[in-house]
Coordinates of C-alpha atoms and ligand atoms in Angstrom, one line a residue:
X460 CA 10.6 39.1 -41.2
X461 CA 11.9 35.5 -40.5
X462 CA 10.9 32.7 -38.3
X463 CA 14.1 31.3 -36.4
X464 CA 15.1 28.0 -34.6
X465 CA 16.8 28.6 -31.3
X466 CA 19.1 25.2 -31.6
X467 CA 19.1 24.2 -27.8
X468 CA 15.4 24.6 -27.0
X469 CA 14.1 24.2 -30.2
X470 CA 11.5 26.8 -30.4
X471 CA 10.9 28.6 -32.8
X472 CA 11.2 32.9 -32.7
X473 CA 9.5 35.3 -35.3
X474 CA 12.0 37.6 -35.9
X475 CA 12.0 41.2 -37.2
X476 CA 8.5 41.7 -36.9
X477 CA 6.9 45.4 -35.6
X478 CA 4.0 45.1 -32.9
X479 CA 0.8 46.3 -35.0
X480 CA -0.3 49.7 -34.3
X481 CA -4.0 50.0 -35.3
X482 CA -5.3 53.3 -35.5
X483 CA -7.7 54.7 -32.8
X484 CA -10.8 55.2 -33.9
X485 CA -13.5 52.9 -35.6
X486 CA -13.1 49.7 -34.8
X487 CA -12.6 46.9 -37.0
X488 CA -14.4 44.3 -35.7
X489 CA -18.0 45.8 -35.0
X490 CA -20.8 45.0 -37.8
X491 CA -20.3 47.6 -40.5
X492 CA -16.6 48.2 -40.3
X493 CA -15.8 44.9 -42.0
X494 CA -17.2 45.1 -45.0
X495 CA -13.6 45.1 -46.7
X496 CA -12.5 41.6 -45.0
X497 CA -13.6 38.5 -46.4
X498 CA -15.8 36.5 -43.7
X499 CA -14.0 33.1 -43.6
X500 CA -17.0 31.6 -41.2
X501 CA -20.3 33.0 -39.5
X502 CA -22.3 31.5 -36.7
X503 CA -25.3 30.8 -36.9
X504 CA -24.8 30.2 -40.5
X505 CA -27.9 31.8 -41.4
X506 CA -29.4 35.2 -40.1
X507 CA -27.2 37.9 -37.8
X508 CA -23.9 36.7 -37.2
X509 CA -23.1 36.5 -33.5
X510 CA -19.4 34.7 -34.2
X511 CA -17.6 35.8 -37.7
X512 CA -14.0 35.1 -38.0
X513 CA -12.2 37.3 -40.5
X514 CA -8.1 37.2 -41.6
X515 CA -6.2 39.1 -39.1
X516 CA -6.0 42.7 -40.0
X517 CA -2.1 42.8 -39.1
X518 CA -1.1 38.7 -39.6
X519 CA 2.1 37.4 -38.1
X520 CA 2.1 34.4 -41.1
X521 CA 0.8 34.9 -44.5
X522 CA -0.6 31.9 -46.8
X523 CA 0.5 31.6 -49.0
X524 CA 3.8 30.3 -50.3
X525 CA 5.7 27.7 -48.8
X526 CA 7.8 27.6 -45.3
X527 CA 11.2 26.8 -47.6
X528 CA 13.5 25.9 -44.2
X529 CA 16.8 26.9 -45.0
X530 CA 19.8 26.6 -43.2
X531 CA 22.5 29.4 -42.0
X532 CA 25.7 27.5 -40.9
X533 CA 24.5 25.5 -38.0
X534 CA 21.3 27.5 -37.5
X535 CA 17.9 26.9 -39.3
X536 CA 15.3 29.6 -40.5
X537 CA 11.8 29.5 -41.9
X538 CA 9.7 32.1 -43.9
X539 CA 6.7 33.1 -41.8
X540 CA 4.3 31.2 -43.9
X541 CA 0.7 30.0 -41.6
X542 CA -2.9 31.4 -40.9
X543 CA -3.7 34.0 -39.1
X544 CA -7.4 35.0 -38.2
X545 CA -9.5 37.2 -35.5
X546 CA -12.8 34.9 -34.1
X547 CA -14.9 37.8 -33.1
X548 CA -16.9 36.8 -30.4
X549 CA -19.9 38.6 -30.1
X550 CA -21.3 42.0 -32.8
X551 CA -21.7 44.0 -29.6
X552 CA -18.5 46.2 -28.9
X553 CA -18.5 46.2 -25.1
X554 CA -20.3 42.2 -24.5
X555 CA -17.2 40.0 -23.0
X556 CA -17.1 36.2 -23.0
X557 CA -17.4 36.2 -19.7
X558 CA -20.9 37.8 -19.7
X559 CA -22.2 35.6 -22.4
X560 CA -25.1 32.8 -22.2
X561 CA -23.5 29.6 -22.4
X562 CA -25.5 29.2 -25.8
X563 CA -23.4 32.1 -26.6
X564 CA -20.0 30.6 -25.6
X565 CA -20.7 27.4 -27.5
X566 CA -21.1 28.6 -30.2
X567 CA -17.2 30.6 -29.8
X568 CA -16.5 27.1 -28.9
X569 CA -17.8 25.2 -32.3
X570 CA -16.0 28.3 -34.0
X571 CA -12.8 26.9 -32.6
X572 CA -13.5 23.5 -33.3
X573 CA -14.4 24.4 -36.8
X574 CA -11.3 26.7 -38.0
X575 CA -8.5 23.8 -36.1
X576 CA -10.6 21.1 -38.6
X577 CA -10.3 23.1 -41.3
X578 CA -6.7 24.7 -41.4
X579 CA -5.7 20.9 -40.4
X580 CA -6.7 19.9 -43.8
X581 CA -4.0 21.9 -45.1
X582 CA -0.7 19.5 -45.1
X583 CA 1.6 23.0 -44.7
X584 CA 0.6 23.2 -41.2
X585 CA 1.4 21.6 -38.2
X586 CA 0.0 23.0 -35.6
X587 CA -3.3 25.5 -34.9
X588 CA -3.3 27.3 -31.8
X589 CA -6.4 28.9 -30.5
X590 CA -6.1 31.7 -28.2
X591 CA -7.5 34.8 -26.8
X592 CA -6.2 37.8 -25.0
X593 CA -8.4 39.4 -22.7
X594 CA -7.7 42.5 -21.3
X595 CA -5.0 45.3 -21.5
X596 CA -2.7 43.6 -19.4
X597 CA -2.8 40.4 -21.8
X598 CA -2.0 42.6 -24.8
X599 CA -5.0 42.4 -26.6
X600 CA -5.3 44.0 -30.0
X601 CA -8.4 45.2 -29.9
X602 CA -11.2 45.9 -26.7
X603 CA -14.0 44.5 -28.5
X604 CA -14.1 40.5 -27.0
X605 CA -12.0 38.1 -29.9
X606 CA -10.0 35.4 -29.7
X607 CA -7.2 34.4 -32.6
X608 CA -6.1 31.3 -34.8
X609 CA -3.1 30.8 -35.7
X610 CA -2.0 27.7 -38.0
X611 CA 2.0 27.4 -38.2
X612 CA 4.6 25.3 -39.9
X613 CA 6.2 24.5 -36.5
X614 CA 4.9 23.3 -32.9
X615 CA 4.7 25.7 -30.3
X616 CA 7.6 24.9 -27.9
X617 CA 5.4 24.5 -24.7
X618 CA 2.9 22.2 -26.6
X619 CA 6.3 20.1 -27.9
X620 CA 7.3 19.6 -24.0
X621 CA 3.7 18.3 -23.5
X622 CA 4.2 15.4 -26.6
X623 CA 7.5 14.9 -25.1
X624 CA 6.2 14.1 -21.3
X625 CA 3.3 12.7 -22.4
X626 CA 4.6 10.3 -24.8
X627 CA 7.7 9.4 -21.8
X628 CA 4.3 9.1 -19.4
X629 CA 2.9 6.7 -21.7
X630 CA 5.9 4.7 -22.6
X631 CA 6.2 3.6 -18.9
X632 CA 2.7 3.6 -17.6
X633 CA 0.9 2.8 -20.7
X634 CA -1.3 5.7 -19.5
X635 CA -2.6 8.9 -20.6
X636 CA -0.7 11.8 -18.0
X637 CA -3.5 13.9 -18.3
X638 CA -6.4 11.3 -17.7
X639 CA -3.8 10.3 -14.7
X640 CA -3.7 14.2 -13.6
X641 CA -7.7 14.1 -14.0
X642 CA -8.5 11.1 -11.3
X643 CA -5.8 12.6 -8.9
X644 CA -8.1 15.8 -9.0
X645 CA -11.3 14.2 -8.9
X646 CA -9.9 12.3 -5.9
X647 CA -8.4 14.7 -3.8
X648 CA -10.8 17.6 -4.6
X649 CA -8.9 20.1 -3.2
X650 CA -8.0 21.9 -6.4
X651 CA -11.1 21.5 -8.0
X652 CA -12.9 25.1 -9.0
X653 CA -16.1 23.4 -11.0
X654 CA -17.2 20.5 -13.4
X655 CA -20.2 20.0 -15.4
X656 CA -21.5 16.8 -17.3
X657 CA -17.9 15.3 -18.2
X658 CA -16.0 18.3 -18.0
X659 CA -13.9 19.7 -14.9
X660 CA -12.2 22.9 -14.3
X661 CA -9.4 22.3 -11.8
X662 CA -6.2 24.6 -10.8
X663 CA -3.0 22.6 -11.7
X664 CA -1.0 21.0 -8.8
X665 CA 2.2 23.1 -10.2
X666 CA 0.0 26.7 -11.2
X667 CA 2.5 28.8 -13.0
X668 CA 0.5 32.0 -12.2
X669 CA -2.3 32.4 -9.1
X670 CA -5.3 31.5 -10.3
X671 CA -4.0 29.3 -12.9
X672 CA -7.1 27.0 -14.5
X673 CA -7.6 24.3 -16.8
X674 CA -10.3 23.0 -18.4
X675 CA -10.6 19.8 -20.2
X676 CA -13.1 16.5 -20.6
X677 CA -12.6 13.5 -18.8
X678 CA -13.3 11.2 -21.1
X679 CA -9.5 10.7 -23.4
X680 CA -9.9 12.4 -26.4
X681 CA -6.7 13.9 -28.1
X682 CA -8.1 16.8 -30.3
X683 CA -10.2 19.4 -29.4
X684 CA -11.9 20.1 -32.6
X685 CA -13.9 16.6 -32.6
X686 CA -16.3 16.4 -30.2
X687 CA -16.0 13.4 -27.9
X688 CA -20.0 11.5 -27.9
X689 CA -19.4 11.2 -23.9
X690 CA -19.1 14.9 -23.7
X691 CA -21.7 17.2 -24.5
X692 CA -19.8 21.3 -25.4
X693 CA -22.9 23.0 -24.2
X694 CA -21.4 22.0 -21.1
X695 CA -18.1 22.4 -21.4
X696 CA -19.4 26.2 -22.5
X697 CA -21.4 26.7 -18.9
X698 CA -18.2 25.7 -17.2
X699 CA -16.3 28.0 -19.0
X700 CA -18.9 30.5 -18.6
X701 CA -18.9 29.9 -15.0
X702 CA -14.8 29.1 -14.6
X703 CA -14.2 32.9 -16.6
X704 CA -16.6 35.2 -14.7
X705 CA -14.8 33.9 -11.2
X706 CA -11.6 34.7 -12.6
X707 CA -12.8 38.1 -13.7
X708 CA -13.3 39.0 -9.6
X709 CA -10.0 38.1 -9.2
X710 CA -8.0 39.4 -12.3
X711 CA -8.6 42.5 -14.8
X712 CA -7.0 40.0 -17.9
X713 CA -6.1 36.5 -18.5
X714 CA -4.6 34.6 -21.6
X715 CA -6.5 31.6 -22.7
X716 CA -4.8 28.8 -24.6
X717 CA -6.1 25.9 -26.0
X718 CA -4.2 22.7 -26.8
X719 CA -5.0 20.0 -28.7
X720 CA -3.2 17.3 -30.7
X721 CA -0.8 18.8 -34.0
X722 CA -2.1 18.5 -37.3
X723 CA -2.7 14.8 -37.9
X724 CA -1.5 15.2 -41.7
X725 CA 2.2 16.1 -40.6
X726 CA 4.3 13.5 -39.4
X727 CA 7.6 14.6 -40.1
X728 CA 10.0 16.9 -38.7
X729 CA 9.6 17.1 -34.9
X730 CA 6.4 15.7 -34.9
X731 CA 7.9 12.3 -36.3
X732 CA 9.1 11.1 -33.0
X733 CA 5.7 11.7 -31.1
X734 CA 2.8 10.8 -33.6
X735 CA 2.9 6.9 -32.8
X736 CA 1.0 7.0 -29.4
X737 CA -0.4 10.8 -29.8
X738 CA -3.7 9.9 -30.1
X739 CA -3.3 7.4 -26.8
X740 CA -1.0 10.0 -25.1
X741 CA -2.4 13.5 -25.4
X742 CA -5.4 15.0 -24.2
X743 CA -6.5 18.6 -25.0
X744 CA -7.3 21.3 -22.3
X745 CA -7.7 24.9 -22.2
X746 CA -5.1 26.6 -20.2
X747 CA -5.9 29.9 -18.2
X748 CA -3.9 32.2 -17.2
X749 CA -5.1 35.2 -15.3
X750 CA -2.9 38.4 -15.1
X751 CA -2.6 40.0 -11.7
X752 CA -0.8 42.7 -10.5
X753 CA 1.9 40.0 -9.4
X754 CA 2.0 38.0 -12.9
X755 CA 4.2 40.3 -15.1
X756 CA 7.0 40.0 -12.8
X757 CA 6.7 36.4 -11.9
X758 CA 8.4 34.9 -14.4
X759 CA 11.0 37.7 -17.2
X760 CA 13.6 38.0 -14.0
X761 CA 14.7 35.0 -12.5
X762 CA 13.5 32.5 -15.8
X763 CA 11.8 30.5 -13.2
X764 CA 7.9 30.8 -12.2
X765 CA 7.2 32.1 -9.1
X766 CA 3.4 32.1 -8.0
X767 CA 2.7 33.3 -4.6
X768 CA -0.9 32.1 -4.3
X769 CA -1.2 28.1 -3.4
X770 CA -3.3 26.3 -6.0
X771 CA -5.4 25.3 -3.2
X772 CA -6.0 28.4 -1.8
X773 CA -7.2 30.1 -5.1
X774 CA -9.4 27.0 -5.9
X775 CA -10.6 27.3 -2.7
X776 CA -11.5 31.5 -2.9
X777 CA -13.2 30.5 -6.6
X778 CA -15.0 28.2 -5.9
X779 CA -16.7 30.8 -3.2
X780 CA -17.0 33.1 -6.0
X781 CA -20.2 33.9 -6.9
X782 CA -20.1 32.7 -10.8
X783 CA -23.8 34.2 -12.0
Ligands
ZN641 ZN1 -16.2 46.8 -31.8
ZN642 ZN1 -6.2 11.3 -21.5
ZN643 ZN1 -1.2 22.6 -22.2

């Protein structure tokens, strides 16, 4: 099992590994079935957990050691060395996030912030990606409602072409792309889905997938993990309260990304060419992506994305979705 650098785009594949089979059964992540996996955080600190996060039971990166690049004639490789961890969500099996209290959701939310902070500290890694996979469809591991961390010695290609364009944005408009993107949506409104305090849930002008959504604060702020003072997250958790229980009308799964600035420690390798303005130039923002019916064949065949449904239109439909 090796990580491997594709040489044109530059992204980085993990090669050789088996997809996990867990057995059926008991399942891993309810109260009592954990005792054998070390807790790494619990929320609230004290009393019943309601968020733990535990190692992964099947990681795709281990810890320890060290990436050692190496090269094969032109080509360059990596050992598959990074964190790998399960945020479970909730102790109750069959609760999803979508049916949680936004008390609930903010604390998933300061779970997030917390494990990005801390695997930052560690100079190996240069970039943490928070995700979840909800639903069959999405390919999640496990039914009961997690979401996963994953800290890795490279940058995930599609957060890469965001430094790129955002730093090019920047360079020529002395402007943040994203802030930019923001104002066009408050002003035109016609792709807006919901806001709260200063947060805004919008479908992007160029949705990859129908029912594509984003969520991110208006005032700039580069990293997820540190809470900007203008923006209160018990907000931005009764958006995406609100934002997810729409999109589970419309779609029985949905990937959930969120993307905030690399590991401010690392500034070499591919990172040394963006760092300068980063902090000017990116803005985090949680990408959704619901899985239809249409999805899986939207993009595999003809490498290009295809979405049928007008990002107007399905703002339109979700904001008339009832989201209680
Ligand atoms: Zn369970
Ligand atoms: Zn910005
Ligand atoms: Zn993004």
């Amino acid at each position: 099992m090796e990580l491997r650098k594709d040489p044109i785009t530059r992204s980085w594949v993990v090669v050789g590994k088996e997809e996990p089979a867990f057995p059926a059964g008991l399942c891993p992540l309810c109260p009592g079935t954990q005792s054998q996996s070390k807790t790494l955080l619990a929320l609230p600190p004290d009393g019943p957990w309601q968020v733990r996060v535990i190692p992964h039971l099947d990681p795709l990166y281990r810890i320890e050691g060290q990436p050692g690049r190496s090269a094969e004639g032109i080509y360059d490789r990596m050992e598959l060395v990074g964190a790998h961890e399960v945020i479970v969500e909730t102790p109750d099996h069959t609760r999803t996030l979508a049916q949680m209290s936004g008390e609930e959701i903010e604390r998933v939310l300061l779970a997030y912030a917390l494990r990005i902070d801390d695997l930052k500290r560690d100079p190996r890694f240069k970039y943490i990606a928070v995700f979840k996979n909800s639903g069959s469809l999405a390919g999640e591991e496990w039914t009961h409602s997690h979401s996963q961390v994953a800290a890795t010695t490279f940058v995930p290609r599609r957060v890469l072409y965001e430094l790129r364009s955002a730093q090019q944005w920047f360079r020529q408009r002395e402007r943040c792309v994203f802030c930019d993107i923001v104002s066009q949506e408050q002003r035109q409104g016609k792709r807006i889905v919901d806001e709260q305090g200063a947060f805004l849930a919008f479908c992007p002008y160029a949705a990859r997938v129908p029912y594509e959504t984003w969520v991110m604060g208006v005032p700039h702020n580069s990293r997820f993990e540190i809470p900007d003072p203008m923006a209160d997250r018990a907000d931005l958790a009764e958006l995406l309260g609100r934002v997810l229980r729409r999109l589970v009308r419309v779609a029985p799964a949905y990937h959930l990304v969120v993307h905030t600035s690399p590991n401010e420690y690392q500034k070499k390798g591919e990172l040394h060419e963006y760092w300068r303005t980063i902090s000017d130039d990116y803005h985090w923002h949680i990408e959704i992506l619901p899985i239809t019916a249409i999805t899986s064949r939207s993009y595999g065949l003809k490498e290009t994305y295809f979405n049928a449904l007008a990002p107007e239109t399905a703002a339109k439909t979700l904001r008339g979705l009832d989201a209680i």
